[in-house]
CSV table of C-alpha atoms in Angstrom, one decimal:
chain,number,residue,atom,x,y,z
S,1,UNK,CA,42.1,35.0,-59.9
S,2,UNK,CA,39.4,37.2,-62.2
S,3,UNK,CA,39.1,40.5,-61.8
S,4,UNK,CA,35.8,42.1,-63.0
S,5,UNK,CA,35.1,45.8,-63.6
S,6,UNK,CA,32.1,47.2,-64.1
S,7,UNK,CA,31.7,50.7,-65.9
S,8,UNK,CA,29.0,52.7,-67.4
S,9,UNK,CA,26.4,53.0,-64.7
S,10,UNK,CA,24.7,56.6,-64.5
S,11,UNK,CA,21.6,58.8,-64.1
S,12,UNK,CA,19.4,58.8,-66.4
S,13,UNK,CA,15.4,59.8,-66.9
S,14,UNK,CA,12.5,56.4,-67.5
S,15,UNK,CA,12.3,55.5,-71.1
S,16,UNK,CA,15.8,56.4,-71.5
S,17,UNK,CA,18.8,53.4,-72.4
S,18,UNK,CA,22.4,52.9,-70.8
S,19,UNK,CA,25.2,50.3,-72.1
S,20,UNK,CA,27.2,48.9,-68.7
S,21,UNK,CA,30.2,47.0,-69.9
S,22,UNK,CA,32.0,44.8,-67.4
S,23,UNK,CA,36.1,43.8,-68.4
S,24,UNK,CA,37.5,41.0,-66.9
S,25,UNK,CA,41.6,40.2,-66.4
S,26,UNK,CA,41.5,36.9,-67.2
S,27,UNK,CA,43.2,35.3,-70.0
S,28,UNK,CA,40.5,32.5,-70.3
S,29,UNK,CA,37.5,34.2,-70.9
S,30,UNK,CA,35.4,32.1,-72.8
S,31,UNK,CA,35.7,29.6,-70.1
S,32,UNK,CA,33.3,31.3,-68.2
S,33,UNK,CA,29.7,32.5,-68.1
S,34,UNK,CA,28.8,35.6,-67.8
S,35,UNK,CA,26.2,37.2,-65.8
S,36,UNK,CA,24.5,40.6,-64.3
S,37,UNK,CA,22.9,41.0,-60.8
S,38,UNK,CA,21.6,43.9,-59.1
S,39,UNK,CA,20.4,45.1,-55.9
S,40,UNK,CA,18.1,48.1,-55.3
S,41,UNK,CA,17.9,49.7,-51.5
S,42,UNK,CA,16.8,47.8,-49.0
S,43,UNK,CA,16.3,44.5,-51.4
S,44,UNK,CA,18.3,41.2,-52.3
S,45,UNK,CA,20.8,41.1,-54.6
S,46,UNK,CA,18.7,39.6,-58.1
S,47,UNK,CA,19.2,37.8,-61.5
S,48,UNK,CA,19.3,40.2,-64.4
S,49,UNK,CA,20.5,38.4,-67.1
S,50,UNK,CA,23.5,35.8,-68.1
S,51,UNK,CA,25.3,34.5,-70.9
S,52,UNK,CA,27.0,31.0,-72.1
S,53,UNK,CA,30.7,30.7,-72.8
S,54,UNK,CA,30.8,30.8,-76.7
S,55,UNK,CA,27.9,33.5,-76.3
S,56,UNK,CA,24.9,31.1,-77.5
S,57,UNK,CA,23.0,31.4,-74.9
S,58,UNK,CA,21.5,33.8,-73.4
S,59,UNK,CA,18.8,34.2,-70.3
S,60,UNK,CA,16.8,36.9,-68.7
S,61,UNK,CA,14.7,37.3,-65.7
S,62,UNK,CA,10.9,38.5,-66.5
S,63,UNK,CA,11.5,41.8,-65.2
S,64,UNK,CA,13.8,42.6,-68.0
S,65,UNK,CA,13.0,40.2,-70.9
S,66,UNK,CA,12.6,42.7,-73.9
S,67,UNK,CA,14.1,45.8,-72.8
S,68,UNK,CA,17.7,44.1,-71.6
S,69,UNK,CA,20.3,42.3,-73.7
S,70,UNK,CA,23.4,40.6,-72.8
S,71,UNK,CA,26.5,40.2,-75.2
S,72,UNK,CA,29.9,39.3,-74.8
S,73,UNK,CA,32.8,40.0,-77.1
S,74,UNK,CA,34.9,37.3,-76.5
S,75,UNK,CA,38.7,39.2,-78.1
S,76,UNK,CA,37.9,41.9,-76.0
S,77,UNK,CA,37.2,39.6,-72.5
S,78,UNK,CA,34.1,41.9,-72.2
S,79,UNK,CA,30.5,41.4,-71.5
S,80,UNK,CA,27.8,44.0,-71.6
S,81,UNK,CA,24.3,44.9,-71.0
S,82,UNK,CA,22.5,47.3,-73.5
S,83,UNK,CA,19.7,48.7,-71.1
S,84,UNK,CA,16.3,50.2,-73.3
S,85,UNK,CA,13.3,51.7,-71.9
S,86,UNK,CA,14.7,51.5,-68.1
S,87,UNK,CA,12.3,52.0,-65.5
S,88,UNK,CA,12.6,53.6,-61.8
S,89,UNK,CA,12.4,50.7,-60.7
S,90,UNK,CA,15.3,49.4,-62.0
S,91,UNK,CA,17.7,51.6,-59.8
S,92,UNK,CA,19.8,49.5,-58.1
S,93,UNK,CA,23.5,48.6,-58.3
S,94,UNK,CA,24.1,46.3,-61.1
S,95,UNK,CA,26.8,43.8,-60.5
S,96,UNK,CA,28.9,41.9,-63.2
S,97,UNK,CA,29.6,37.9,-62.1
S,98,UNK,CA,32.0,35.1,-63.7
S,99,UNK,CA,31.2,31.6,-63.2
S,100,UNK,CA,32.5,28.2,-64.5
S,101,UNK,CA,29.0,26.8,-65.0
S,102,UNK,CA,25.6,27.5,-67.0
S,103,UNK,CA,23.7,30.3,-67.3
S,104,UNK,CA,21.2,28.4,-65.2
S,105,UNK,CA,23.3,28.1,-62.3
S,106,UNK,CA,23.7,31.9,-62.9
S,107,UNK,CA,19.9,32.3,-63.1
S,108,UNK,CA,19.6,30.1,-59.7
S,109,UNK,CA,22.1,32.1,-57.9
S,110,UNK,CA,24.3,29.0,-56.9
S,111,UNK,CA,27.3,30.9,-56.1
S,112,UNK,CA,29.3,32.5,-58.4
S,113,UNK,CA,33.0,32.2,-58.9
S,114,UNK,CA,33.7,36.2,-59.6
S,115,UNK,CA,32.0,39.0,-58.8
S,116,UNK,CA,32.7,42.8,-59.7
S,117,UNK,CA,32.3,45.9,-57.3
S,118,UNK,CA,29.0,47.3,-58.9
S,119,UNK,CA,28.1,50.8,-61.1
S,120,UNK,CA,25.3,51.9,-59.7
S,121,UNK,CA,22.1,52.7,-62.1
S,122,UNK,CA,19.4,55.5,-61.2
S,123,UNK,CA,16.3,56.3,-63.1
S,124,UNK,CA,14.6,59.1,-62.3
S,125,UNK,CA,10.5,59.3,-63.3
């Protein structure tokens, strides 16, 4: 069993930056990918961005690509997401996710193993 906790959600104004981290009790971490979701009010649950076991790979959906960047520390079984220039729109509940495959199952949305709890993210204009 994983356990994934997210941390580091918050208010904060458009243009400004936030750093979620996500630690998972596992003692296998690099055996999985590593991904973030999110869901705004009223919407599906979305792709954000996701990251290959050793770290080489990364992927992002458009909405993000350039202002959002995945990393993982590997000794520290941690995985984060340095948010720049965030937008209103990207107030949702962002969601940490552990799975056994590729970041492009991750991107697909084919199920993931693990998921955290959320920290929710609100940018005021």
């Amino acid at each position: 069993q994983v356990q994934l906790v997210e941390s580091g959600g918050g208010l904060v104004q458009a243009g400004g930056s936030l750093r979620l981290s996500c630690a998972a009790s596992v003692r296998t971490f690099s055996s999985y990918a590593m991904g973030w979701f999110r869901q705004a009010p009223g919407k599906e649950r979305e792709f954000v961005a996701a990251i290959s076991k050793s770290g080489g790979v990364t992927t992002y959906a458009d909405s993000v690509k350039g202002r959002f960047t995945i990393s993982r520390d590997n000794t520290k079984n941690t995985v984060y997401l340095q948010m720049n220039s965030l937008k209103p729109e990207d107030t949702a509940v962002y969601y940490c996710a552990a799975d056994t495959g590729t970041t492009q199952r991750m991107r697909d949305m084919k199920g993931m193993d693990y998921w955290g709890k959320g920290t929710l993210v609100s940018v005021s204009s």
